Every structure is written in C-alpha cells, then in structure tokens.
C-alpha positions in Angstrom: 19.4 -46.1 31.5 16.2 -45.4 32.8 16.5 -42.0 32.1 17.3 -42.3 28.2 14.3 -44.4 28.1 12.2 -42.1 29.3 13.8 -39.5 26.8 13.0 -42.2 24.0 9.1 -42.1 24.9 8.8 -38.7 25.5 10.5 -37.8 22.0 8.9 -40.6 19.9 5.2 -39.4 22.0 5.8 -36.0 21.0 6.4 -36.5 17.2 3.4 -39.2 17.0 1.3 -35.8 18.9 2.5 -33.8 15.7 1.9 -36.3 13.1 -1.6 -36.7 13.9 -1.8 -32.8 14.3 -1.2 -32.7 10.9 -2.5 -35.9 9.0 -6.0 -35.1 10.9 -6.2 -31.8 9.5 -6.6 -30.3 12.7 -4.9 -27.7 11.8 -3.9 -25.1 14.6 -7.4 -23.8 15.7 -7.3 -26.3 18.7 -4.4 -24.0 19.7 -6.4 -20.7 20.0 -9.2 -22.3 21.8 -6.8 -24.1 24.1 -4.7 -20.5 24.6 -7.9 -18.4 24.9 -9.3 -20.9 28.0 -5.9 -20.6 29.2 -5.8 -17.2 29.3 -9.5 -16.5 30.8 -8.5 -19.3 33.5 -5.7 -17.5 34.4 -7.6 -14.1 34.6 -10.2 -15.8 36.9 -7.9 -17.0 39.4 -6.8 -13.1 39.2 -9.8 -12.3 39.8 -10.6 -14.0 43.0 -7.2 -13.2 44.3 -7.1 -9.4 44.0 -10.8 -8.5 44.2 -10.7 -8.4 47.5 -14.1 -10.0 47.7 -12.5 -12.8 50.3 -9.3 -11.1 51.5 -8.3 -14.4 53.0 -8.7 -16.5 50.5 -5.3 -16.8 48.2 -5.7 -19.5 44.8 -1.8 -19.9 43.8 -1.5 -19.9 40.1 0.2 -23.4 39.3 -0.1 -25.9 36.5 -2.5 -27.7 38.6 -4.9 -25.2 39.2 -4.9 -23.4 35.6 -5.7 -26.8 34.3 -8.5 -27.6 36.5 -9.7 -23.8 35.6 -9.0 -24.7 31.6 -11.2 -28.1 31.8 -13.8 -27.0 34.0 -14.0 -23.2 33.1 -15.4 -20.7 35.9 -17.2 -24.0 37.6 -13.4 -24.6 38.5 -12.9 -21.7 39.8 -15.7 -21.5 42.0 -14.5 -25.2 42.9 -10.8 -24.1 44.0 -12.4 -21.0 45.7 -14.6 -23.7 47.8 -11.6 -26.2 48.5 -9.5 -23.2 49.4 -12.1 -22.3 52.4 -12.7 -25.4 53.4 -9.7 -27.4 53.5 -7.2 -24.9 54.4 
C-alpha cells in the first residue's frame, strides 16, 4: 500500500515537474547549464583524485558528492578535499 502511494507521488510530482517545464517557457537551456556543471564537477573530483597532488586523499564519485560539486562549484571541491583530510 505504502509503496503504490509512493508510486502515486512520485508520478503525479514528475508530470507537475514537466508541465511547468513547459508552460514557463523554460525551455531546455536549464538542462545544458545543469549538464555542463555536472560534467566540470565530475572532472574536478578527477582531478583531485588522479593528480597525484595528495596521493592519500581519495573523493569517491557519488550522487552526494557531484551534487555538492554542482551547487557549490570548485568551492565544493576544495570543501570535500578539506572534509576528506580531516575527518577521515
């Protein structure tokens, strides 16, 4: 039960996502800005991980940390490259 619920909200949250998508004229040039952060966040966790600047120092490449990268750009780099050496 619960399960089909969630189903329900996730479904009827997605389509309300599109419909605003396109009544707003937004168009799909969000997307490429979204995709091009993406891709340069994934490229500076690469960066840090194979430079071998800090051979210790591993940043795994996971939803949570390519979204922190994505928001905060190469700040969040530099702050996942500072959590990584001191917490761990």
């Amino acid at each position: 039960m619960l399960r089909t619920v969630a189903m329900g909200v996730l479904i009827l949250s997605g389509l309300l996502l599109i419909l605003i998508v396109f009544r707003k004229k937004l168009g799909w040039a969000w997307m490429s800005v979204f995709g091009t952060h993406l891709i340069l966040a994934a490229i500076g966790i690469y960066i840090v991980n194979f430079s071998g600047i800090l051979t210790d120092v591993h940043i795994p490449l996971n939803p949570t940390t390519i979204g922190a990268v994505t928001i905060l750009g190469l700040p969040g780099v530099l702050m996942l490259l500072g959590l990584k050496l001191t917490l761990f």
